[in-house]
Every structure is written in structure tokens, then in C-alpha cells.
Amino acid sequence: EQALRPLGAVAVAIWAAGYDGALTLAGSAGFPPAEAARWRYVPPDVATVARCGLTERSGQWFASLAGTGLPSVGRHQYPDGGRVAVPAGTGGRIHGVLEIAWPSPLPPQPPQVVRQVEALAELCAHTLESYTPPRGPGQEPRVIPDAVELMDLADGLHDPALVLVPHLDASGHLADFRIQHVNKRFMDPAGRPRAVVGGALLLEAYPMAAGDSELFQNVERVYATGEPFRARHLNLTALVDQVPLSAVADISVSRHGNAVLLIWRIEDETARLASLLQHAQRLGRIGGFEENLLTGEITWNGQLFDLYGRPHTSTPVPLEELAAHAHPDDAVAIGRFLRTLLHHRRPASAAFRLRRPDGVTRHVRVVAEPVLDTDDRLLLVRGACQDISAQHWTEVALAATRDQLAHTEQQAVERARLTLQLQHAIMPPAQTPLQVPDLQVAVRYRPAETEQLVGGDWYDAVMLPSGLVLLCVGDVAGHGIEAATSMVVLRNALRGLAVTGAGPGQLLSWLNIVAHHLTGGVTATAVCGLYDPARRSLRWARAGHLPPVLVRGPEAEPLPLVRGMLLGAVAEAAYEEAEAQLAAGDTLLMYTDGLIERRDRPVEEALAQLLSTVRPTPTTLDQHLDRLLTYSRSDTDDDTCLVGIRVG
């Protein structure tokens, strides 16, 4: 009424903090009696507004209870009102929390109001210091052990433990904790006797406790709030001769009455490494053994019994009897292993086939070393056996696969060599230029970049008995030796048919019959032309192939299309002819699709790119064809044939 009403507050609750972290409603005003009775006791670890007040020395100031999402006494009466929870403590220990409620949202308060609330909380703390929670019906009294009982409890633990009591400075504030008791399991990291550590102040005995580990801060928080602290793998540091030594431990800190119990369990590195070793042996299928040659005592681990297929209660097998459990063909290798190990006293290893009692044969590698005493006598032998059956059969399978791959690779190389020989027989890399008056003739062949993609592209340029020049290019579908042999048949057939004097349309019609009936149903495209040097005219026909390109001055255009389906598709087909009149300086190009074909562009775009490339006409025809191959943008790795003529 006197302190909070002028600030606009409508209700107040005073909470007492138990040693176990529980909260008890010690007094309240402004809340309905039923609501206060319902909030009489809050168990440990339940998040409320009051418990939030335990975590900060300056308290928690909430503008609106609804915005926190936390439960608290009177939340239905003042759901949107402001709340303040301030810890009430003296001498470094928090005895409870002062919680204040406002009916409406609370704006930021000036410093003098904050100091007034903190002073009220300190007044409450003096009362709570001697407060005893009332016993309700059926509620057992809480036993708060004193330091003597806590010391007895610490001595019964199997982990190192310290009993700490608060040490206050002259002004009554918590300055440190005194180590009241050290249990029998305690071992000082610095190697000091228990009597030296007992009775000392915590920060004097362990000054590093206030460092990065925040051990002292956690002990202080537990003493203040009563909430226990647990941490795993906390790094503890101790000073030994001014040298920091670190250890990893699991920490437990709890308050019991006016004392604190600190328990730490140093990680047992030996046990952890032993566990890792066991898992490594299991995953690696490794069994270890040790044989004392003086007493005859033999020690096996469980993995070795499993490897031998013997029960763990059976008698281990001595090294000298190893050959009796192995395949007879491995006796020489085992004898060499035992002689090196026992006679020459040097580490040794061997691989053998172990025959188990259940009839299963395992491939095993054994590795062992001798252990000598001070008189250089052989004392014992220790070693390990590893099941390498999976590795053995994998190596066998890999060896078979390598042999098969080598055979397959040899076949592929031979096949490619034969195909290239066929191609070179028809299209030699260095061909003698065709001698025709007032006409330059040049041909180019570019094989596929990948040797395995030997294709069926072909070209021909030959002078016929009639005085005409046969010019043609073609492309057999597919790759490999089948395509190459089909290409040879079609090229030679066209040469023979051309001697008859028939026109290019008739020649392609006959060649279609050859492709359909005589080559196993092969399909191909081709363009065939007959050039008359006297008239400077070209009669030509096409079978599903791209038309020739005529370069005249600065212009380059494909010849107008004529009808003609690809070779070998049907038994009989007719092919339309066309005639083109050439002039002095004209260049005519025939090519296969390997020159222009791209995966990401249609044929029309690729042909337009070709026309832009052929327009700048070099001095010679050979330079012209070489330039086309150099600047070709094809990306299909296909082979390419190119035939060019230049008039005059």
C-alpha cells in the first residue's frame, strides 16, 4: 500500500526459494485467495516469471505478461499487465523472488523506481532468510542437511567430491567458498594431499576455476538460486608449478541447505581407449593373443575365439600347433613364420587358410612379435590374427576383372586398328590431287576425336572415261567396323556405276538398291554430282544429305534443295536432279554433317554459321578447306569429309 500503490502496481507475490530449486508462495496481496492457494508450490525446473527472476541479479522487467508466454500467479486477472521479478538475496545467497503485477502494459521505469523495487526485494530477503514453509495436509517436512550430514554423504560417493560453504567478506557479501570437506575419492590434479586442499578457499586452491570453465560462477549461481548445475565434458584446469594442466570431467553442483556439494568425474582415458580398441578389432575382424613360452599360458580375446569358430570356454591353440589347423598347402608359409618368430626372434607375419571345426575355411593373416626378458631370453609372444577373407576374394574378383578388361581392351584396339586400315585403304591421308584443266579439286578427311568412334563418312573425286568429274560425299549411319565396311561397299559401288554414264539421280537410285539389298539393310545419306569441265556445269542429286554450298564472290548460299530420301530406307526410290552453272572463280563445297552438327543448335543455325565462315575466300582452295576445318564449331566428335572445287 505504501510502496507499490503509488507506482500503479495492483498485486504482489513473495516467493521463497527451496534448496532443491522449488518455489513456495510465502505471501501475496492483490490476488484472489483461490488463485494464491493454487500457486502455493512450484516444483523445480518449471519455467515461470518468478523463476526467470532468479537468473538475473537485476531482475526481469516485462512490459506485458502476455508477451512472455510464461505462466504466473494472476495471469487471468492481469493478462496484458506488466510484471517485474526481482531476486531477493543477502550475503550472496538468493532466498526468494519479489514479483509485482501491474494492470496494464508497463513502460520503461526510471532508475529511482528500479532502485526502490530492489530495496523492497532486499527487505523481503531478510524475512525469507528465516522463513520456514508451512506444512500442508499430507506434506512431509523437507529435511535440509547440515554440513556434517553432507560430509557423510560425500564420503559415500564413488566420485571425487568437495563440500563447500560460503565465505563472506567484511560487508556481508559472498566473496568465495571454503572447502569444508574433501572425500576419500578425491585426487588433486596438482598432486597435493587432501589435507592441504581441505580448509582452503576455492579460488585460492584452484584459481583457474574463475577462468574459461566458469566453474566458480556456476557454483555461485547454484548457491544463489538453489537450482542444480550439470555439465558433461567440462574442461578443468589446474596450475602445477605455474604450468596449466587440463582435464576433462563431468560436473555436478547442488546446494544442500547452506552448503554446496561439488562432484567431478574425470574421464577415464584408459577405459575410453580400450572401448575404441574393442570396436576397432570388431570392425577390422582382428583377434589378439599372447602366449607365455615359460608357463605355457595362452590368452585370447573374444574376437580370436570367434575367428577360429571355437567357444570362448575352449582351450586356445598354441602357436606350435598352428599348422594343424591350417590348409596343408600353407604348412611351408607357417613353418617360415614360426622359425622367424621363435628361432630368429624377429617380428613375422604370414597368410594362411584356417580350417575351422564347422568346416568353414577363412583366409587369415597373422602378425606377431617376440618379447625378451632382461637376460635376452624369449619370454612370450604377442600378436594378432585378422580375417582377410573378404579382401582375398575381392582381390580374386578384381584380378579376373582386370584380365577380362585387358582382353576386351585388346579386342577394341584391334577392332579400331582394322577399321582405320579400311578407312585409309579407301581414303588415304595423303591423296594425289586430281588434275583437271581450269579446275582445282581438294578433299579433306578429319577422323573422330575419339578412336572408338570410327565412322562411315566417305568422299570421292575421280575423272570418268567420259571426261566428267564424279564428286560425292556420304555418311553411313552408325560407327565402328560395320559402318566402315558398309562405307567401302557404297563408295566402290558408286564408282563402278558411274562408268555407265548415267546421271546422278539414276546413280543414287541404283546405290539405294545396293544399300537396301546387299549390305544388310544399312542406311546412309549422300550427295552425288557430275561436273562437266567444258560447260562448267554441275548436275547433282541428293539422298537425304545437306546440299552443296556455292561461294561466288562475297556471297555464299546452299544450292536449292532437290527431293531425295536417304539410301537403304526402301527397296526402290527415285531421286530428283538439278543443274547449277558455275563461273570462273566460283567455289563449290560438299561436306558431311560432322562439319557443322551441334548438340545445342538446330541444323538451320549450324548451316548459317557455316555460310558466314566460308564467305572470306582464301587464296587457294586448300587453304579454304583447312580454314573450314579449323573454325568448325561442331561438338559431336563425329568424323568429317569435305570436297571442294574451284573453277578457273
XYZ file of C-alpha atoms in Angstrom:
648
model
C 0.000 0.000 0.000
C 2.743 2.453 0.907
C 5.459 1.474 -1.582
C 3.765 -0.031 -4.658
C 0.357 1.637 -4.962
C 1.945 4.981 -5.892
C 3.742 3.172 -8.742
C 0.453 1.853 -10.148
C 1.011 -1.782 -9.004
C -2.108 -3.819 -8.119
C -0.659 -7.088 -6.747
C 2.492 -8.541 -5.259
C 3.819 -12.045 -4.584
C 6.788 -13.060 -2.430
C 8.349 -16.417 -3.353
C 10.679 -18.470 -1.131
C 13.355 -20.491 -2.976
C 13.955 -24.013 -1.655
C 17.343 -25.710 -1.612
C 16.178 -28.027 -4.427
C 15.154 -25.154 -6.717
C 11.439 -25.255 -5.875
C 9.462 -22.044 -5.266
C 6.922 -21.591 -2.429
C 4.474 -18.678 -2.263
C 5.435 -17.169 1.124
C 2.970 -14.248 0.883
C 0.818 -12.327 -1.580
C -1.580 -9.379 -1.866
C -3.976 -8.334 -4.624
C -4.577 -11.876 -5.904
C -7.774 -13.851 -5.192
C -7.285 -16.374 -2.315
C -8.114 -19.311 -4.587
C -5.501 -18.187 -7.099
C -2.883 -17.792 -4.364
C -3.690 -21.258 -2.984
C -3.330 -22.795 -6.433
C 0.148 -21.287 -6.783
C 1.290 -22.266 -3.284
C 4.116 -24.518 -4.604
C 6.044 -24.552 -7.912
C 8.226 -27.661 -8.465
C 11.842 -27.339 -9.661
C 12.581 -26.750 -13.388
C 9.119 -25.273 -14.089
C 9.542 -22.076 -16.130
C 7.590 -19.179 -14.592
C 8.016 -15.412 -14.318
C 9.353 -15.802 -10.780
C 11.926 -18.399 -11.861
C 13.150 -16.022 -14.569
C 13.863 -13.565 -11.745
C 16.412 -15.996 -10.301
C 18.656 -15.866 -13.385
C 19.461 -12.142 -13.422
C 20.784 -10.128 -10.459
C 18.993 -7.018 -11.722
C 15.716 -8.897 -12.156
C 13.375 -9.269 -15.100
C 11.145 -6.384 -16.235
C 8.386 -7.462 -18.635
C 6.260 -4.844 -20.392
C 3.380 -7.322 -20.802
C 2.769 -10.759 -19.304
C 1.064 -11.930 -22.496
C 4.219 -11.201 -24.484
C 6.344 -13.558 -22.373
C 4.218 -16.667 -22.810
C 5.170 -17.654 -19.240
C 2.661 -18.781 -16.610
C 2.391 -16.919 -13.311
C 0.029 -16.210 -10.473
C -2.847 -13.923 -11.529
C -2.296 -14.273 -15.250
C -6.070 -14.468 -15.836
C -6.761 -11.293 -13.811
C -3.987 -9.228 -15.464
C -3.130 -10.984 -18.771
C -1.738 -7.887 -20.513
C -0.285 -6.155 -17.470
C 3.377 -5.584 -16.802
C 5.378 -7.851 -14.478
C 8.596 -7.463 -12.537
C 10.511 -10.341 -10.897
C 13.483 -9.286 -8.746
C 15.683 -11.733 -6.774
C 15.659 -11.280 -3.009
C 19.045 -12.150 -1.541
C 21.554 -11.400 1.208
C 25.166 -12.452 1.683
C 25.457 -13.772 -1.857
C 22.563 -16.191 -1.460
C 19.163 -15.696 -3.075
C 16.368 -16.604 -0.677
C 13.466 -15.886 -2.993
C 11.841 -13.583 -5.547
C 9.696 -10.454 -5.298
C 7.096 -10.417 -8.106
C 4.988 -7.282 -8.798
C 1.953 -7.045 -11.127
C 0.540 -4.035 -12.998
C -2.944 -3.993 -14.602
C -1.719 -2.613 -17.955
C 1.471 -2.743 -20.014
C 4.458 -1.350 -18.146
C 6.580 1.316 -19.839
C 10.319 1.584 -19.060
C 10.781 2.803 -15.490
C 13.212 5.474 -14.293
C 16.305 4.443 -12.269
C 14.819 5.646 -8.969
C 11.851 3.243 -9.351
C 14.240 0.370 -10.150
C 16.275 1.131 -7.001
C 13.075 1.308 -4.919
C 11.979 -2.158 -6.119
C 15.452 -3.622 -5.434
C 15.336 -2.161 -1.887
C 11.932 -3.785 -1.309
C 13.372 -7.121 -2.523
C 16.244 -6.849 -0.027
C 13.756 -6.228 2.790
C 11.873 -9.351 1.740
C 15.151 -11.325 1.723
C 15.786 -10.640 5.443
C 12.380 -12.110 6.248
C 12.808 -15.067 3.864
C 16.190 -15.881 5.402
C 14.474 -17.366 8.440
C 11.306 -18.412 6.628
C 10.062 -21.985 7.070
C 7.424 -23.137 4.553
C 4.172 -24.191 6.293
C 3.290 -27.876 6.186
C 0.124 -28.649 4.318
C -2.044 -31.746 4.683
C -0.062 -34.848 3.734
C 3.096 -32.837 3.104
C 6.235 -34.297 4.645
C 8.714 -31.861 6.188
C 11.707 -31.090 3.967
C 14.954 -32.242 5.546
C 17.754 -29.754 4.940
C 21.043 -31.489 5.721
C 23.714 -29.508 7.509
C 27.385 -29.608 6.612
C 28.084 -32.664 8.794
C 25.415 -34.756 7.077
C 26.611 -33.558 3.679
C 30.161 -34.647 4.539
C 28.887 -38.135 5.348
C 27.036 -38.139 2.038
C 30.196 -37.111 0.141
C 32.244 -39.901 1.765
C 29.736 -42.457 0.447
C 30.206 -41.385 -3.168
C 32.444 -43.227 -5.646
C 33.384 -39.969 -7.394
C 35.672 -37.171 -6.114
C 33.591 -34.614 -4.173
C 34.071 -31.326 -2.297
C 31.751 -29.850 0.344
C 31.760 -26.055 0.061
C 30.385 -23.447 2.498
C 30.007 -19.713 1.702
C 32.773 -17.304 2.736
C 31.519 -13.727 3.238
C 33.606 -10.562 3.186
C 33.503 -7.809 5.856
C 30.405 -6.230 4.290
C 28.481 -9.500 4.337
C 28.734 -10.221 0.599
C 29.741 -13.581 -0.833
C 33.440 -13.487 -1.724
C 34.418 -17.148 -2.043
C 33.652 -20.687 -0.886
C 35.647 -22.559 1.697
C 36.429 -26.214 1.039
C 34.865 -27.672 4.205
C 35.496 -31.306 3.333
C 37.288 -33.484 0.753
C 36.053 -37.065 0.379
C 38.340 -40.089 0.198
C 37.957 -40.488 -3.570
C 39.266 -37.014 -4.247
C 42.599 -36.707 -6.059
C 44.047 -33.244 -6.503
C 45.108 -32.557 -10.130
C 48.250 -30.870 -8.793
C 49.119 -33.905 -6.649
C 48.626 -32.121 -3.289
C 47.475 -34.112 -0.232
C 43.798 -33.954 0.722
C 44.716 -32.230 3.980
C 46.240 -29.298 2.085
C 43.153 -28.800 -0.087
C 40.670 -29.171 2.787
C 40.012 -25.895 4.591
C 41.363 -23.724 1.791
C 39.294 -21.235 -0.178
C 38.124 -22.498 -3.579
C 39.724 -19.662 -5.584
C 42.961 -19.945 -3.609
C 43.250 -23.685 -4.142
C 42.018 -23.553 -7.744
C 42.462 -20.018 -9.153
C 41.712 -21.299 -12.670
C 38.129 -22.103 -11.549
C 37.224 -18.496 -12.347
C 38.585 -18.844 -15.911
C 37.058 -20.136 -19.126
C 35.414 -23.123 -17.448
C 33.255 -20.744 -15.348
C 33.300 -23.344 -12.580
C 33.246 -20.741 -9.808
C 30.425 -18.790 -11.487
C 28.347 -21.958 -11.730
C 28.933 -22.817 -8.054
C 27.959 -19.259 -7.120
C 24.769 -19.475 -9.203
C 23.761 -22.792 -7.649
C 24.278 -21.392 -4.150
C 22.241 -18.302 -5.021
C 19.300 -19.947 -6.774
C 19.263 -23.488 -5.427
C 18.997 -24.883 -8.962
C 21.498 -27.721 -9.532
C 24.030 -27.498 -12.366
C 25.126 -30.420 -14.543
C 27.709 -30.384 -17.328
C 29.441 -33.066 -19.375
C 32.957 -32.862 -20.803
C 33.831 -29.644 -18.977
C 37.461 -28.619 -19.309
C 39.049 -28.217 -15.849
C 42.432 -26.528 -15.487
C 44.826 -26.646 -12.514
C 48.133 -24.845 -12.010
C 51.068 -27.155 -11.271
C 54.321 -25.220 -10.810
C 52.699 -22.345 -12.714
C 52.017 -24.671 -15.631
C 48.317 -25.138 -16.508
C 47.263 -28.794 -16.754
C 43.875 -29.618 -18.255
C 41.493 -32.479 -17.664
C 38.007 -33.245 -18.987
C 35.354 -34.046 -16.393
C 31.617 -34.399 -15.824
C 30.491 -31.839 -13.217
C 27.593 -31.897 -10.759
C 26.900 -28.946 -8.402
C 23.958 -28.932 -5.975
C 23.002 -26.923 -2.883
C 22.020 -28.680 0.348
C 20.913 -26.247 2.986
C 23.666 -23.668 3.406
C 26.359 -25.867 1.782
C 27.225 -26.843 -1.792
C 28.267 -30.309 -2.974
C 30.699 -30.261 -5.927
C 31.276 -33.601 -7.673
C 33.562 -34.093 -10.630
C 34.221 -37.279 -12.525
C 37.433 -37.181 -14.529
C 37.072 -39.021 -17.827
C 38.877 -42.348 -17.736
C 41.011 -42.128 -20.854
C 42.152 -45.727 -20.456
C 38.591 -47.084 -20.493
C 37.669 -44.921 -23.455
C 40.707 -46.050 -25.458
C 40.005 -49.677 -24.534
C 36.461 -49.284 -25.852
C 37.780 -47.764 -29.077
C 40.231 -50.652 -29.423
C 37.454 -53.215 -28.982
C 35.361 -51.570 -31.680
C 38.379 -51.341 -33.993
C 39.067 -55.054 -33.510
C 35.423 -55.878 -34.183
C 35.243 -53.768 -37.335
C 38.633 -54.986 -38.582
C 37.844 -58.628 -37.665
C 41.063 -58.754 -35.637
C 41.725 -61.120 -32.761
C 44.623 -60.653 -30.335
C 46.661 -63.259 -28.479
C 49.550 -63.543 -26.023
C 51.438 -66.767 -25.296
C 53.837 -67.157 -22.370
C 56.512 -69.611 -23.535
C 57.777 -70.259 -19.989
C 54.475 -71.106 -18.290
C 52.533 -72.164 -21.399
C 49.699 -69.750 -20.502
C 47.803 -68.512 -23.562
C 45.428 -65.527 -23.588
C 42.946 -64.903 -26.410
C 40.378 -62.146 -26.743
C 36.815 -62.872 -27.790
C 37.388 -61.890 -31.425
C 40.041 -64.587 -31.853
C 37.736 -67.316 -30.491
C 35.086 -66.196 -32.987
C 37.619 -66.190 -35.815
C 38.646 -69.785 -35.026
C 34.984 -70.798 -34.691
C 35.579 -72.114 -31.164
C 33.564 -71.464 -27.973
C 35.019 -68.917 -25.558
C 35.320 -71.659 -22.907
C 37.594 -73.818 -25.074
C 41.384 -74.022 -24.752
C 43.347 -71.628 -27.011
C 45.531 -73.141 -29.733
C 49.340 -72.848 -29.166
C 51.431 -71.337 -31.949
C 53.312 -74.597 -32.479
C 50.002 -76.302 -33.381
C 49.005 -73.619 -35.862
C 49.818 -75.776 -38.902
C 47.409 -78.472 -37.684
C 44.518 -76.013 -38.078
C 45.606 -74.686 -41.467
C 45.381 -75.965 -45.038
C 48.190 -78.458 -45.789
C 49.446 -76.327 -48.690
C 50.168 -73.484 -46.239
C 52.463 -75.533 -43.976
C 55.621 -74.091 -45.571
C 54.492 -70.482 -45.005
C 53.549 -71.222 -41.378
C 56.875 -73.001 -40.750
C 58.791 -69.983 -42.098
C 56.689 -67.707 -39.859
C 57.389 -69.750 -36.690
C 61.101 -70.054 -37.483
C 61.486 -66.292 -37.886
C 59.488 -65.594 -34.733
C 60.739 -68.277 -32.305
C 64.226 -69.098 -33.576
C 65.457 -65.805 -35.052
C 63.351 -63.815 -32.528
C 62.183 -61.268 -35.060
C 58.678 -59.990 -35.803
C 56.996 -62.038 -38.507
C 53.779 -62.338 -40.465
C 52.119 -64.931 -42.677
C 48.902 -65.550 -44.573
C 47.218 -68.935 -44.471
C 43.875 -70.687 -44.818
C 42.340 -71.515 -41.442
C 40.167 -74.631 -41.335
C 37.570 -74.267 -38.593
C 35.714 -77.077 -36.778
C 32.455 -76.122 -38.541
C 34.041 -76.856 -41.946
C 34.386 -73.203 -42.946
C 37.724 -72.062 -44.389
C 38.818 -68.492 -43.673
C 41.763 -66.598 -45.127
C 43.775 -65.251 -42.175
C 46.828 -63.050 -41.754
C 48.813 -63.486 -38.531
C 51.294 -60.890 -37.230
C 53.380 -61.485 -34.086
C 56.432 -60.178 -32.226
C 58.711 -61.770 -29.592
C 59.111 -60.272 -26.095
C 62.504 -60.829 -24.426
C 63.381 -60.589 -20.729
C 66.369 -58.766 -19.237
C 68.625 -61.754 -19.984
C 67.647 -61.653 -23.672
C 65.634 -64.837 -23.341
C 62.390 -65.342 -25.214
C 59.669 -64.737 -22.647
C 56.409 -64.523 -24.538
C 54.889 -63.859 -27.953
C 52.098 -61.422 -28.621
C 50.295 -60.837 -31.863
C 47.054 -60.589 -33.790
C 45.116 -62.504 -36.417
C 42.944 -60.744 -38.994
C 40.237 -62.296 -41.124
C 41.114 -61.202 -44.683
C 38.673 -63.494 -46.473
C 36.653 -60.625 -47.926
C 39.831 -58.897 -49.085
C 41.130 -62.135 -50.632
C 38.003 -62.802 -52.653
C 37.814 -59.162 -53.670
C 41.374 -59.367 -54.999
C 40.490 -62.568 -56.880
C 37.450 -60.885 -58.425
C 39.479 -57.784 -59.296
C 42.194 -59.900 -60.918
C 39.574 -61.687 -63.043
C 38.005 -58.365 -63.954
C 41.391 -56.913 -64.894
C 42.072 -59.903 -67.155
C 38.675 -59.545 -68.779
C 39.118 -55.783 -69.223
C 42.576 -56.282 -70.697
C 41.167 -58.829 -73.159
C 38.270 -56.533 -74.030
C 40.619 -53.571 -74.437
C 42.877 -55.598 -76.698
C 39.879 -56.571 -78.808
C 38.755 -52.933 -79.015
C 42.231 -51.770 -80.052
C 42.437 -54.451 -82.707
C 38.955 -53.588 -83.938
C 39.809 -49.886 -84.161
C 43.086 -50.666 -85.955
C 41.291 -52.790 -88.523
C 38.652 -50.112 -89.071
C 41.271 -47.412 -89.572
C 43.050 -49.622 -92.082
C 39.809 -49.957 -94.002
C 39.283 -46.208 -93.958
C 42.850 -45.468 -95.041
C 42.512 -48.007 -97.833
C 39.575 -46.033 -99.220
C 40.564 -42.528 -98.083
C 44.357 -42.325 -97.701
C 45.549 -39.369 -95.592
C 47.748 -38.098 -98.458
C 45.832 -38.294 -101.761
C 47.247 -37.228 -105.125
C 45.424 -34.077 -106.360
C 43.049 -34.581 -109.296
C 44.445 -32.998 -112.489
C 41.606 -31.290 -114.430
C 42.096 -28.274 -116.759
C 40.740 -24.983 -115.379
C 39.583 -26.729 -112.197
C 41.074 -27.060 -108.707
C 39.928 -30.097 -106.698
C 40.725 -30.642 -102.980
C 39.476 -33.142 -100.412
C 39.817 -33.366 -96.626
C 39.018 -36.072 -94.114
C 39.024 -35.452 -90.335
C 38.537 -38.589 -88.180
C 36.530 -38.517 -84.957
C 38.404 -37.254 -81.880
C 37.571 -40.480 -80.057
C 39.253 -43.501 -81.613
C 36.343 -45.780 -80.722
C 34.002 -43.589 -82.845
C 35.380 -44.681 -86.224
C 32.578 -43.672 -88.559
C 31.201 -44.282 -92.006
C 31.813 -40.903 -93.665
C 33.265 -41.111 -97.204
C 34.089 -38.917 -100.177
C 35.205 -39.355 -103.794
C 36.555 -37.182 -106.565
C 37.518 -39.042 -109.744
C 37.793 -38.357 -113.501
C 35.452 -40.631 -115.500
C 36.184 -42.024 -119.016
C 33.540 -39.657 -120.398
C 35.599 -36.653 -119.269
C 33.181 -35.750 -116.465
C 34.329 -35.429 -112.863
C 32.478 -37.509 -110.250
C 32.147 -35.597 -106.941
C 30.376 -37.159 -103.972
C 30.269 -37.341 -100.158
C 28.258 -39.733 -97.962
C 27.618 -40.740 -94.397
C 26.698 -44.288 -93.327
C 24.624 -44.453 -90.137
C 26.482 -45.708 -87.052
C 30.099 -46.179 -86.066
C 32.585 -48.998 -85.913
C 33.677 -51.693 -88.275
C 30.153 -52.364 -89.610
C 29.760 -48.727 -90.670
C 33.271 -48.682 -92.157
C 32.714 -51.849 -94.237
C 29.333 -50.555 -95.446
C 31.012 -47.303 -96.462
C 33.577 -49.245 -98.532
C 30.802 -51.133 -100.350
C 28.806 -47.994 -101.215
C 31.821 -45.967 -102.336
C 33.139 -48.690 -104.628
C 29.649 -49.416 -105.945
C 29.131 -45.744 -106.871
C 32.462 -45.647 -108.694
C 31.526 -48.699 -110.742
C 28.025 -47.437 -111.518
C 29.347 -44.029 -112.594
C 31.223 -45.653 -115.536
C 27.856 -46.429 -117.161
C 27.384 -42.731 -117.986
C 24.114 -42.473 -116.041
C 23.142 -39.203 -114.390
C 23.470 -38.538 -110.635
C 19.769 -39.231 -109.929
C 19.977 -42.668 -111.576
C 23.269 -43.395 -109.821
C 21.679 -42.737 -106.406
C 18.646 -44.880 -107.343
C 20.942 -47.820 -108.128
C 23.003 -47.121 -104.986
C 19.792 -47.260 -102.937
C 19.193 -50.818 -104.211
C 22.727 -51.767 -103.171
C 22.245 -50.286 -99.673
C 18.871 -51.961 -99.167
C 19.604 -55.452 -100.501
C 23.334 -56.075 -100.480
C 24.648 -54.532 -97.208
C 22.344 -55.957 -94.561
C 19.859 -53.100 -94.533
C 22.292 -50.238 -93.972
C 21.065 -46.648 -94.244
C 23.140 -43.705 -95.428
C 22.946 -40.172 -96.787
C 24.836 -38.946 -99.845
C 25.143 -36.146 -102.392
C 26.389 -37.005 -105.884
C 27.483 -34.583 -108.620
C 28.860 -34.801 -112.199
C 30.891 -31.756 -113.261
C 31.366 -31.012 -116.982
C 34.627 -29.005 -117.348
C 33.759 -27.982 -120.906
C 30.385 -26.423 -119.996
C 31.339 -25.508 -116.378
C 28.067 -27.060 -115.245
C 27.237 -29.381 -112.338
C 24.396 -31.921 -112.413
C 23.707 -33.175 -108.903
C 21.264 -35.133 -106.716
C 20.961 -35.819 -103.011
C 19.795 -38.719 -100.815
C 18.771 -37.154 -97.509
C 22.033 -35.167 -97.364
C 22.742 -31.467 -96.893
C 23.003 -29.617 -100.249
C 26.336 -28.323 -101.614
C 27.317 -24.718 -100.876
C 28.212 -22.330 -103.721
C 30.616 -19.462 -102.906
C 30.518 -16.690 -105.530
C 32.367 -13.508 -104.691
C 31.339 -12.242 -101.239
C 28.167 -14.365 -101.195
C 27.690 -17.979 -100.081
C 24.424 -19.880 -100.488
C 23.397 -23.555 -100.450
C 22.117 -24.880 -103.779
C 18.299 -25.144 -103.949
C 17.053 -28.391 -102.427
C 16.002 -31.295 -104.622
C 13.917 -34.251 -103.453
C 15.626 -37.458 -102.456
C 15.256 -39.790 -99.467
C 18.145 -41.457 -97.674
C 19.710 -44.612 -99.084
C 18.538 -48.046 -97.944
C 15.244 -46.945 -96.381
C 13.026 -48.516 -99.090
C 13.639 -51.071 -101.816
C 13.189 -48.612 -104.698
C 13.395 -44.814 -104.739
C 13.642 -42.048 -107.351
C 15.942 -39.050 -106.948
C 15.432 -35.634 -108.479
C 18.296 -33.948 -110.353
C 19.269 -30.287 -110.627
C 21.885 -28.401 -112.636
C 23.996 -25.476 -111.485
C 26.010 -23.270 -113.862
C 29.391 -22.239 -112.432
C 31.559 -19.279 -113.405
C 35.247 -18.503 -113.177
C 36.274 -18.025 -109.516
C 33.299 -19.943 -108.103
C 33.921 -22.417 -105.272
C 31.626 -25.384 -104.618
C 31.754 -27.303 -101.330
C 30.329 -30.720 -100.431
C 30.567 -31.878 -96.792
C 29.214 -34.312 -94.206
C 27.321 -33.247 -91.083
C 30.401 -33.695 -88.852
C 31.481 -30.231 -90.073
C 28.501 -28.326 -88.659
C 26.487 -30.561 -86.299
C 25.985 -29.285 -82.702
C 24.061 -30.806 -79.796
C 22.527 -27.486 -78.683
C 21.668 -25.922 -82.059
C 19.275 -26.861 -84.885
C 20.715 -27.679 -88.317
C 19.493 -24.362 -89.755
C 21.567 -22.324 -87.268
C 24.619 -24.530 -87.833
C 24.281 -24.101 -91.633
C 24.019 -20.304 -91.227
C 27.237 -20.363 -89.191
C 28.939 -22.347 -91.969
C 27.879 -19.797 -94.606
C 29.381 -16.962 -92.570
C 32.638 -18.918 -92.242
C 33.078 -19.752 -95.970
C 32.482 -16.177 -97.257
C 36.054 -14.859 -96.806
C 37.682 -16.805 -99.688
C 41.400 -17.537 -99.125
C 43.910 -17.508 -101.998
C 43.989 -21.280 -102.565
C 41.344 -23.965 -102.317
C 43.468 -25.996 -99.879
C 43.626 -23.001 -97.529
C 39.874 -22.604 -97.852
C 39.180 -26.198 -96.773
C 41.731 -26.041 -93.955
C 40.109 -22.858 -92.667
C 36.691 -24.531 -92.609
C 38.008 -27.434 -90.525
C 39.852 -25.085 -88.159
C 36.870 -22.861 -87.406
C 34.260 -25.589 -87.409
C 32.003 -25.315 -84.338
C 30.840 -28.912 -84.358
C 30.798 -30.565 -80.905
C 29.601 -34.116 -81.662
C 33.115 -35.637 -82.112
C 31.939 -37.100 -85.431
C 34.231 -37.664 -88.421
C 34.066 -35.182 -91.303
C 34.515 -35.362 -95.079
C 34.940 -32.252 -97.223
C 35.189 -31.958 -101.074
C 35.792 -28.628 -102.803
C 36.224 -27.452 -106.412
C 37.211 -24.010 -107.703
C 36.629 -23.018 -111.340
C 39.304 -21.219 -113.397
